[in-house]
Short mmCIF file of C-alpha atoms and ligand atoms in Angstrom, two decimals:
data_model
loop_
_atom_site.label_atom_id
_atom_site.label_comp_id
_atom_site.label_asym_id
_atom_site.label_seq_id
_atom_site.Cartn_x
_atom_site.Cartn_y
_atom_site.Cartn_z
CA UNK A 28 21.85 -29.19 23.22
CA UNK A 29 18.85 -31.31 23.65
CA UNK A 30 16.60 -31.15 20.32
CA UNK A 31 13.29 -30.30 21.25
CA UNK A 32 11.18 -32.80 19.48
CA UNK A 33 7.75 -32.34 17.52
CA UNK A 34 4.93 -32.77 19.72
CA UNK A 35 1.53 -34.09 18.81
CA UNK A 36 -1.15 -32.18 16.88
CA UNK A 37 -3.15 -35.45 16.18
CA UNK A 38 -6.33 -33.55 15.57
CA UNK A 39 -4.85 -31.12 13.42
CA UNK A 40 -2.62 -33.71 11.34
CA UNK A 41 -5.75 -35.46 10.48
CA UNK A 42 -7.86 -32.51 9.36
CA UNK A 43 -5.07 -31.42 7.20
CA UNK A 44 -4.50 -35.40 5.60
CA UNK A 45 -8.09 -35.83 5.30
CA UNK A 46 -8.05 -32.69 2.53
CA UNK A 47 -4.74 -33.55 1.26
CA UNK A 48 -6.46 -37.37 0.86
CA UNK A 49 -9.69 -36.23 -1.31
CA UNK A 50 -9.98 -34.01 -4.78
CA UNK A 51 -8.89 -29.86 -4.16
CA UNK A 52 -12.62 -28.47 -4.03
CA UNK A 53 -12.01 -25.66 -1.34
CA UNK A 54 -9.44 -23.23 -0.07
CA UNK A 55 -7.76 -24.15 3.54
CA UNK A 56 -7.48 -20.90 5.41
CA UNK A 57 -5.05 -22.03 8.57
CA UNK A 58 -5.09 -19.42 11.03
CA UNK A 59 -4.54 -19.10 15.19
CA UNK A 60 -3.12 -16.97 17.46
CA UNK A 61 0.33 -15.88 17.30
CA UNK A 62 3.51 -18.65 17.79
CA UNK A 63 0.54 -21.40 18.21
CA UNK A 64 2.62 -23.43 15.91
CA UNK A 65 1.28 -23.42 12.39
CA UNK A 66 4.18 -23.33 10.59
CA UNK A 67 5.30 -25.86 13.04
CA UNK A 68 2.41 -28.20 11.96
CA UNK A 69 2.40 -27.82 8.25
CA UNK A 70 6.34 -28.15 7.70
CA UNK A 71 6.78 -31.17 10.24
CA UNK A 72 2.88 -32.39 8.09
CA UNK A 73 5.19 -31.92 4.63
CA UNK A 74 8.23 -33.52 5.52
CA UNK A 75 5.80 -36.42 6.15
CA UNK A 76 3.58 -36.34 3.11
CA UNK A 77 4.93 -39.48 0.50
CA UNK A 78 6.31 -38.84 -2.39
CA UNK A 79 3.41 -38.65 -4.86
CA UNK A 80 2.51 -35.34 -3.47
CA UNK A 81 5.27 -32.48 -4.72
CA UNK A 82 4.74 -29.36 -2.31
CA UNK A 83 5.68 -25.58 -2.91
CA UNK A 84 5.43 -23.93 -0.11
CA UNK A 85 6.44 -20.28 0.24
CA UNK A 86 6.77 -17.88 3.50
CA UNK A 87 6.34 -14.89 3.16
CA UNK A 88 7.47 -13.76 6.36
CA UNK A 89 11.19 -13.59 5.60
CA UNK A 90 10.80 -11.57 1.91
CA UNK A 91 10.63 -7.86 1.70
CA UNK A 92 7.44 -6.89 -0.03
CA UNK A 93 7.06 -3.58 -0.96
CA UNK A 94 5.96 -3.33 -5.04
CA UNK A 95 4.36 -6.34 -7.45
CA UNK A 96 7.31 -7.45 -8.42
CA UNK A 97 8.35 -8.32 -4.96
CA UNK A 98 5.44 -10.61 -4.39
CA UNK A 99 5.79 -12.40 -7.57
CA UNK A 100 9.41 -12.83 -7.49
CA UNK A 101 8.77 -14.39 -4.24
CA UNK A 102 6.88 -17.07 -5.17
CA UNK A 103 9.51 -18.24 -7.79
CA UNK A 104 12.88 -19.95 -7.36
CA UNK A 105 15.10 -19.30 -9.89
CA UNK A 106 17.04 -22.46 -11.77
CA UNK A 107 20.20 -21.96 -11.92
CA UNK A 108 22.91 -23.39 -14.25
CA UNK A 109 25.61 -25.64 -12.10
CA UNK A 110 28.62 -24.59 -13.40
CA UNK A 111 30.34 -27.29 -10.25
CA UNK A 112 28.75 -29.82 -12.21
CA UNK A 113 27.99 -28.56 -15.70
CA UNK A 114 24.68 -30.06 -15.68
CA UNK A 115 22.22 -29.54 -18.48
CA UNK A 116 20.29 -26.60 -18.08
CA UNK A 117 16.67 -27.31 -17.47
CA UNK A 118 14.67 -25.67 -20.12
CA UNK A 119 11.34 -27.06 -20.38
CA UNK A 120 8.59 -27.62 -18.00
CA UNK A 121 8.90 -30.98 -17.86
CA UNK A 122 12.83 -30.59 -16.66
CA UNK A 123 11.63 -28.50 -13.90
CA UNK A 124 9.28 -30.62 -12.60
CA UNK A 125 11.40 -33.32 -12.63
CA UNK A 126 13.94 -31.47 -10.62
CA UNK A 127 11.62 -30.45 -7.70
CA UNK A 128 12.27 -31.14 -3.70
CA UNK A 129 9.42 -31.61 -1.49
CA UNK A 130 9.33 -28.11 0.26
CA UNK A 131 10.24 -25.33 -2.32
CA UNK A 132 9.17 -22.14 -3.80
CA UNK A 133 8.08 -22.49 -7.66
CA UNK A 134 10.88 -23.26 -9.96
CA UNK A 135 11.23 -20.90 -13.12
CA UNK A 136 14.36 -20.29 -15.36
CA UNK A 137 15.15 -17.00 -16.87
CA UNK A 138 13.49 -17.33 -19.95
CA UNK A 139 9.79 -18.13 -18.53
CA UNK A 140 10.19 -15.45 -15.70
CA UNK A 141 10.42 -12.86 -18.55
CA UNK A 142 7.25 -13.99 -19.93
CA UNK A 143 6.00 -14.11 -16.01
CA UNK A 144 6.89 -10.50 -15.74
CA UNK A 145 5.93 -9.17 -19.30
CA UNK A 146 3.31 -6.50 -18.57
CA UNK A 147 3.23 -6.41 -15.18
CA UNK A 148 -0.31 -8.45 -14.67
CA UNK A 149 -0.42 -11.21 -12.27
CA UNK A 150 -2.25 -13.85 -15.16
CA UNK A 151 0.97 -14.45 -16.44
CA UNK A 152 2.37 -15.63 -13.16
CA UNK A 153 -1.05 -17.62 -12.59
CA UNK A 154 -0.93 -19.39 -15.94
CA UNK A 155 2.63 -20.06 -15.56
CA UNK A 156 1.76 -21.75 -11.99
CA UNK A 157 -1.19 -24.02 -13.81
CA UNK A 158 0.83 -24.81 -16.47
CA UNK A 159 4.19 -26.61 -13.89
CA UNK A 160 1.04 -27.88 -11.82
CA UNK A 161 -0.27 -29.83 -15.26
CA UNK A 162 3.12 -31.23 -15.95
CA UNK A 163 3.29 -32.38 -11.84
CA UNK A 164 -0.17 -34.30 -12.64
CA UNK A 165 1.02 -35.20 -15.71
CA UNK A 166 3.61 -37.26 -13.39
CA UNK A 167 1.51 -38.87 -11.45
CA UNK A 168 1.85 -36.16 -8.76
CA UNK A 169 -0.36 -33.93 -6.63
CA UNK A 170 0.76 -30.73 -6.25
CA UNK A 171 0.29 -28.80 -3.31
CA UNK A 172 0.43 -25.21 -2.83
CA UNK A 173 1.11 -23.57 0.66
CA UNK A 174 1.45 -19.67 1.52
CA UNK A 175 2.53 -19.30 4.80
CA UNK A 176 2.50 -15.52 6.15
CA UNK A 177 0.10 -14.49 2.87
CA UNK A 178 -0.88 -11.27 5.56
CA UNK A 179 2.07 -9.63 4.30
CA UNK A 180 0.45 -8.86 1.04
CA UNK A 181 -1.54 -6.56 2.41
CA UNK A 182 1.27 -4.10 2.24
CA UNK A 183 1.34 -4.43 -1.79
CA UNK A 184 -0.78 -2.18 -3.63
CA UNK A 185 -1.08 -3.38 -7.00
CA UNK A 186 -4.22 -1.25 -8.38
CA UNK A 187 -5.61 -2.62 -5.15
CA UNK A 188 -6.69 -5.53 -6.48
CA UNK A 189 -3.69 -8.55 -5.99
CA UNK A 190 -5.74 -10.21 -3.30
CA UNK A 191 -8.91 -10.29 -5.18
CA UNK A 192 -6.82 -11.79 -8.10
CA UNK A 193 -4.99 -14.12 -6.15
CA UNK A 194 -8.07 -15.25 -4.63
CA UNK A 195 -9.50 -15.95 -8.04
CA UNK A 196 -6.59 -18.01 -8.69
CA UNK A 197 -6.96 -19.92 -5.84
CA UNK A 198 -10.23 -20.83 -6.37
CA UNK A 199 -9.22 -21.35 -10.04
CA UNK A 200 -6.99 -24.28 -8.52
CA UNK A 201 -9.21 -25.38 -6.54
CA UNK A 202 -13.20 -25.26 -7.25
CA UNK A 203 -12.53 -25.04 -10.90
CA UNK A 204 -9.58 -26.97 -12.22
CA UNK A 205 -9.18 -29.47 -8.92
CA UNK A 206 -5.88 -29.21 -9.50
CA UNK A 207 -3.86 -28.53 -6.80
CA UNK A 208 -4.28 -28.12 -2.57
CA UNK A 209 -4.30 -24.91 -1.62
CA UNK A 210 -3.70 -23.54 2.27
CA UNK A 211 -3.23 -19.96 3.32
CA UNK A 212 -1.73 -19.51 6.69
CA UNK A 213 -1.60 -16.29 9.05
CA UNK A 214 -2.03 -15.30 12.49
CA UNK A 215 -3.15 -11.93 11.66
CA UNK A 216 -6.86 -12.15 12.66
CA UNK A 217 -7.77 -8.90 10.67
CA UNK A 218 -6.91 -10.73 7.76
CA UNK A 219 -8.99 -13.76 8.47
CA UNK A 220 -11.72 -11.23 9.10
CA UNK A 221 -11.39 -9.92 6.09
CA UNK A 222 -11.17 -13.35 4.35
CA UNK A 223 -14.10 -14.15 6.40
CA UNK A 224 -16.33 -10.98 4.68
CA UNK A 225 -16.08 -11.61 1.15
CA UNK A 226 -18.57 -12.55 -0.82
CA UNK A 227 -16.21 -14.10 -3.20
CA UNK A 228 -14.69 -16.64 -0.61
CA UNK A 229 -18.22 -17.22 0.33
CA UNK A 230 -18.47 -21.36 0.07
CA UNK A 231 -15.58 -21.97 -1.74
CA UNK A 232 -12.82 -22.15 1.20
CA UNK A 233 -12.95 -23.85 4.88
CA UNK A 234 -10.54 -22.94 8.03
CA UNK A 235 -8.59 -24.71 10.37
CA UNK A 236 -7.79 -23.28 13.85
CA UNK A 237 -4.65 -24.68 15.28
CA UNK A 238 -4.38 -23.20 18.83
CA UNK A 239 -2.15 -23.66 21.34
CA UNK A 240 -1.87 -26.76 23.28
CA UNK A 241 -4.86 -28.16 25.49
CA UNK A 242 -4.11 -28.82 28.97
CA UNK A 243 -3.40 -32.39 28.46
CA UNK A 244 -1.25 -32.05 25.09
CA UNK A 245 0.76 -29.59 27.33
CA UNK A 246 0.78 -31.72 30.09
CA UNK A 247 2.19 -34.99 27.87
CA UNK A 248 4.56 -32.31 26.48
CA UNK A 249 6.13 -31.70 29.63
CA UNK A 250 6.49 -35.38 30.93
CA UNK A 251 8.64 -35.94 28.01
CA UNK A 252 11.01 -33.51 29.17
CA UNK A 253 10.92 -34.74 32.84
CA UNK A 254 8.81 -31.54 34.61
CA UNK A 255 7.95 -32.22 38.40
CA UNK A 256 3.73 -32.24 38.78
CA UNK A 257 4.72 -28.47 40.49
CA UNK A 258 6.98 -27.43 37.35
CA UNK A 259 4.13 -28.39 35.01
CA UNK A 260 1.38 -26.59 37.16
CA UNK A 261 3.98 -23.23 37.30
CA UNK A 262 4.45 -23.86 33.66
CA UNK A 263 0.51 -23.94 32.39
CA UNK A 264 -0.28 -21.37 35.19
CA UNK A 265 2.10 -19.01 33.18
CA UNK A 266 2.57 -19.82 29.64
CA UNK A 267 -1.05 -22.16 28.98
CA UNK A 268 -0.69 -23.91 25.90
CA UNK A 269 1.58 -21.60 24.14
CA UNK A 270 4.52 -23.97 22.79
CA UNK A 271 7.18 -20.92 22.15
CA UNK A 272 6.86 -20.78 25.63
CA UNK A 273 6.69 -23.95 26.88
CA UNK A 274 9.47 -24.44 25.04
CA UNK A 275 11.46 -21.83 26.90
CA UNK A 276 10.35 -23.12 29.77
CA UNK A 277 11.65 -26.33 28.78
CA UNK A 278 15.14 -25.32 27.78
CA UNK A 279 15.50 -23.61 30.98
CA UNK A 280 15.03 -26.75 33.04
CA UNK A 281 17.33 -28.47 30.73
CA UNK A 282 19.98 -25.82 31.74
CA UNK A 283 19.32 -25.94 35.23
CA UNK A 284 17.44 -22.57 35.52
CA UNK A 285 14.72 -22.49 38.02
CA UNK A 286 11.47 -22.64 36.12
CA UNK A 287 8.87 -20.81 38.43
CA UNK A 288 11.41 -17.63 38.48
CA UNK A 289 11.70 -17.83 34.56
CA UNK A 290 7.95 -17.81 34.37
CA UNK A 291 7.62 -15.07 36.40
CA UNK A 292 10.42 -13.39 34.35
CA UNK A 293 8.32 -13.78 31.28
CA UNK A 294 5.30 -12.28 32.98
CA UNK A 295 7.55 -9.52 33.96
CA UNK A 296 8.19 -8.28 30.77
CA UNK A 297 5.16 -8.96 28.99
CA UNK A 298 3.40 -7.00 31.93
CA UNK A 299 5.96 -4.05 31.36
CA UNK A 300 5.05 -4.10 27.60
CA UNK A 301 1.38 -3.70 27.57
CA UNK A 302 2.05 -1.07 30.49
CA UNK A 303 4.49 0.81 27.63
CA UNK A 304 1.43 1.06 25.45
CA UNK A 305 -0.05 3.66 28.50
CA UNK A 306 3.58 5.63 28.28
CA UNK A 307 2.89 5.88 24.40
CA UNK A 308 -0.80 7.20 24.96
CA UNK A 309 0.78 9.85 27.71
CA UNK A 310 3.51 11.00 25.55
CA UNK A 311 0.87 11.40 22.38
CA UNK A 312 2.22 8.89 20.11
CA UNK A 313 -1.05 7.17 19.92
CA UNK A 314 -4.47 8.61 20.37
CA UNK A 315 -6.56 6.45 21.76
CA UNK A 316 -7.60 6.69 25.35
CA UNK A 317 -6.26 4.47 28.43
CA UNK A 318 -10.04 4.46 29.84
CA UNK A 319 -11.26 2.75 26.48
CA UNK A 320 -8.20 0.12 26.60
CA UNK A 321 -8.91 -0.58 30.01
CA UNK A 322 -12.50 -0.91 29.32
CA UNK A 323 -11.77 -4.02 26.75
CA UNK A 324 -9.21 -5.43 29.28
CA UNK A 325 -11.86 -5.39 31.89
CA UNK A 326 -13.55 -8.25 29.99
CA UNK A 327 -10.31 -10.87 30.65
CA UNK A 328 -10.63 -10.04 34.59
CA UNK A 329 -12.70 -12.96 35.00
CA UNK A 330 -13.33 -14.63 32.05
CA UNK A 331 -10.59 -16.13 29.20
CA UNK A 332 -12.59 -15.32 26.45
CA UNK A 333 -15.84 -13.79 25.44
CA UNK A 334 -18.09 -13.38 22.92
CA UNK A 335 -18.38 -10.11 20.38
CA UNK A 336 -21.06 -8.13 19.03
CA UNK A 337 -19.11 -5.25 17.01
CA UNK A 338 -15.52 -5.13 16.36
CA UNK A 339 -14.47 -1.57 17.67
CA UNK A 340 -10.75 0.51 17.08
CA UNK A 341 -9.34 -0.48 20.83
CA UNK A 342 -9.71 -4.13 19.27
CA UNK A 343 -8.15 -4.00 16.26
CA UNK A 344 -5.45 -2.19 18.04
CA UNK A 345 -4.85 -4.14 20.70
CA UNK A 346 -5.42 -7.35 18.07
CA UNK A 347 -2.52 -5.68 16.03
CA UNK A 348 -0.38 -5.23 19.04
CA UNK A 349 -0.64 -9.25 19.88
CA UNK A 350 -2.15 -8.34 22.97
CA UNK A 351 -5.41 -9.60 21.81
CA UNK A 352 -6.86 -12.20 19.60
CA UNK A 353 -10.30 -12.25 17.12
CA UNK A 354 -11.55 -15.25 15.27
CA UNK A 355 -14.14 -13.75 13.26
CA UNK A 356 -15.30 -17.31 12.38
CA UNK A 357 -16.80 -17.68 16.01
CA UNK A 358 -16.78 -14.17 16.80
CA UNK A 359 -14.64 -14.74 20.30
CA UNK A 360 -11.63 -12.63 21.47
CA UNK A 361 -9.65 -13.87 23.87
CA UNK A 362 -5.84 -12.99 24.85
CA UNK A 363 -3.15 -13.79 22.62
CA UNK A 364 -1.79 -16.26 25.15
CA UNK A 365 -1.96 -17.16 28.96
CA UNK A 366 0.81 -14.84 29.67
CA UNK A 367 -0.99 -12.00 27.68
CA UNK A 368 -3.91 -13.14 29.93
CA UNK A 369 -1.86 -12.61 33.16
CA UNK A 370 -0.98 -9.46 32.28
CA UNK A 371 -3.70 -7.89 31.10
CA UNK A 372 -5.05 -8.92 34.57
CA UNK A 373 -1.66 -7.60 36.29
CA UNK A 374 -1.88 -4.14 34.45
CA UNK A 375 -5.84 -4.21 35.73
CA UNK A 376 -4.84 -4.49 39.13
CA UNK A 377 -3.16 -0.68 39.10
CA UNK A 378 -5.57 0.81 37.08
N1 LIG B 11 3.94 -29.19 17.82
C1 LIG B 11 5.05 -28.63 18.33
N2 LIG B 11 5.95 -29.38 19.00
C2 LIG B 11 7.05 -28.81 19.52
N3 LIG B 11 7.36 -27.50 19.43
C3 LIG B 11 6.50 -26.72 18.78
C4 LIG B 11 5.30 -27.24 18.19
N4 LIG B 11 4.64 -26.23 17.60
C5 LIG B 11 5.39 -25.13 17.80
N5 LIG B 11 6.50 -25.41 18.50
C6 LIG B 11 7.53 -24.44 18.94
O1 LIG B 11 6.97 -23.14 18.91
C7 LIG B 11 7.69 -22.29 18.03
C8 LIG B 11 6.72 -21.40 17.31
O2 LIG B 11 5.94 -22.17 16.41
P1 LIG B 11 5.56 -21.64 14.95
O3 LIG B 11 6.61 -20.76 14.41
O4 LIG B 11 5.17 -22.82 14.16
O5 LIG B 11 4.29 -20.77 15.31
P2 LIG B 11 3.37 -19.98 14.31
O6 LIG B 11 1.98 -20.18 14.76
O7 LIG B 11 3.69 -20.30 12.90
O8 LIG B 11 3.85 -18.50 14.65
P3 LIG B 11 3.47 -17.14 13.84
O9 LIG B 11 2.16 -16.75 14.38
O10 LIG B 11 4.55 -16.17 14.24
O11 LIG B 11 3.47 -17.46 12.39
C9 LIG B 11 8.45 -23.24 17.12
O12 LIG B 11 9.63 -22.65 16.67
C10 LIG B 11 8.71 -24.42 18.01
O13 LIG B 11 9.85 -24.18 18.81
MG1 LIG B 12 4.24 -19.04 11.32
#
């Protein structure tokens, strides 16, 4: 099968070398609607970064989260002793650092995890993490530290306050010690708004929207993989920018599919979804009211995106069902997508 190669993102590939080129001062928050293609960016940005910088980046998405433990345990890999090639087992610092790959979580052998986890407080972790990042510098290295999916956190309740330690750390890396780069990625826009509103993040971190594709990066996207000037006017009619889609769209026309009924398949079902949200408010799983929903679609029937005074409930719930999406930097909402856009304005038309 044809590989589908890594398009563009110029702009964004810049932004993210120009911080990665001067001293750690601030926090990069990454954030963007969902499947925009920010872990896209900041892998295919990694596995380009030269060797002086040493990069641990951890996603979240894929571990199960539920206590403390979880979260730290995910931020560590564990060393393990070889026995296919008896090596020497790493024991100090030093021999960990030495033995790091470009895109990994945190190495840690038994012995230092035990101290991590001795009385269950976070510090330990944290002063384990500046300690490896020392001996990285020490190296002649710049560490880097990347969270991808840090959202998921939100489901940990540790004394409720892990996010306003972690955040201290952060800056601690950052601001204080300017010792290591430090980006937090999500697409969860509550949690950017929530970054957004405290006082402690105040000055001391920047963001970086990555979006989906502009209607010339899309357009250059699709000449590559041979679309007629119809096919690429069906495909950014129907998926916009969105490069999950595009992509679809893309592997259809490699397999001979025709690409205007795919598109309209895709609208098909992402029209029959939102509609499913109406079945849930008639059969009382969720209490809100169809007249208030349809009173925030009513704002996509002619515009793409729009400006907002107060967040309200319908929002956040339409936000957390991907239908919608805030950036509370610019207070806008606009659809998750093009496709969302279509059907919101498909669903509009029967109610
Ligand atoms: N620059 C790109 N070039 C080519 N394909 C891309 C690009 N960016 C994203 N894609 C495609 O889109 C898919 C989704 O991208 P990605 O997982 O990076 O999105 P995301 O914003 O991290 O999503 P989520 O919001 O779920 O975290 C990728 O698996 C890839 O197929
Ligand atoms: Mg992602």
């Amino acid at each position: 099968m044809k590989r589908i190669e890594f398009h563009d993102r110029e702009k964004e590939t810049k932004d993210i070398h120009a911080i990665l080129d001067s001293r750690p001062t601030l926090i990069t928050f990454i954030y963007g609607p969902i499947n925009s293609g920010k872990t896209e960016l900041i892998t295919h940005t990694i596995e380009e970064l030269p060797d002086d910088y040493v990069v641990f980046y951890i996603n979240l998405r894929t571990k199960f989260l539920t206590s403390y433990d979880d979260f730290i345990e995910s931020l560590f890999e564990m060393e393990m002793e070889s026995e296919a090639t008896k090596r020497k087992r790493k024991e100090t610092l030093a021999e960990l650092v030495s033995s790091v790959t470009k895109v990994a979580g945190i190495p840690i052998t038994k012995e230092f995890m035990e101290y991590v986890f001795k009385d269950k407080k976070p510090k330990n972790a944290f002063s384990y993490i500046i300690k490896l990042f020392e001996e990285v510098k020490a190296a002649g290295k710049q560490p880097v530290l990347i969270l991808d999916e840090l959202q998921k956190i939100g489901d940990v309740k540790v004394n409720g306050f892990l996010i306003y330690e972690l955040f201290n750390f952060f800056i601690d890396l950052t601001k204080e010690l300017h010792l290591a780069h430090v980006f937090v990625i999500t697409s969860d826009s509550r949690f950017i708004e929530h970054v957004h509103s405290k006082a402690m993040l105040e000055g001391r971190c920047r963001y970086l929207l990555v979006d989906d594709f502009d209607e010339r990066t899309t357009m250059d996207f699709l000449d590559r993989y041979n679309f007629s000037d119809e096919e690429k006017s069906v495909a950014w009619d129907y998926c916009g920018g969105k490069p999950v889609c595009l992509v679809e769209l893309v592997n259809a026309k490699i397999n001979r599919k025709d690409v205007e009924s795919e598109a309209k398949k895709f609208l098909k079902i992402r029209t029959s979804q939102i509609l499913s949200i109406f079945d849930e408010i008639a059969l009382g799983k969720i209490e809100y009211s169809e007249k208030a929903l349809i009173g925030e679609f009513k704002n996509f029937e002619k515009e793409e995106l729009v400006q907002y005074d107060k967040v309200n409930k319908e929002k956040i719930f339409l936000v957390e069902r991907n239908v919608l999406f805030i950036d509370p930097t610019q207070r806008t909402i606009k659809p998750q997508s093009r496709l969302n856009l279509l059907a919101i304005r498909e669903v509009m038309k029967d109610a």
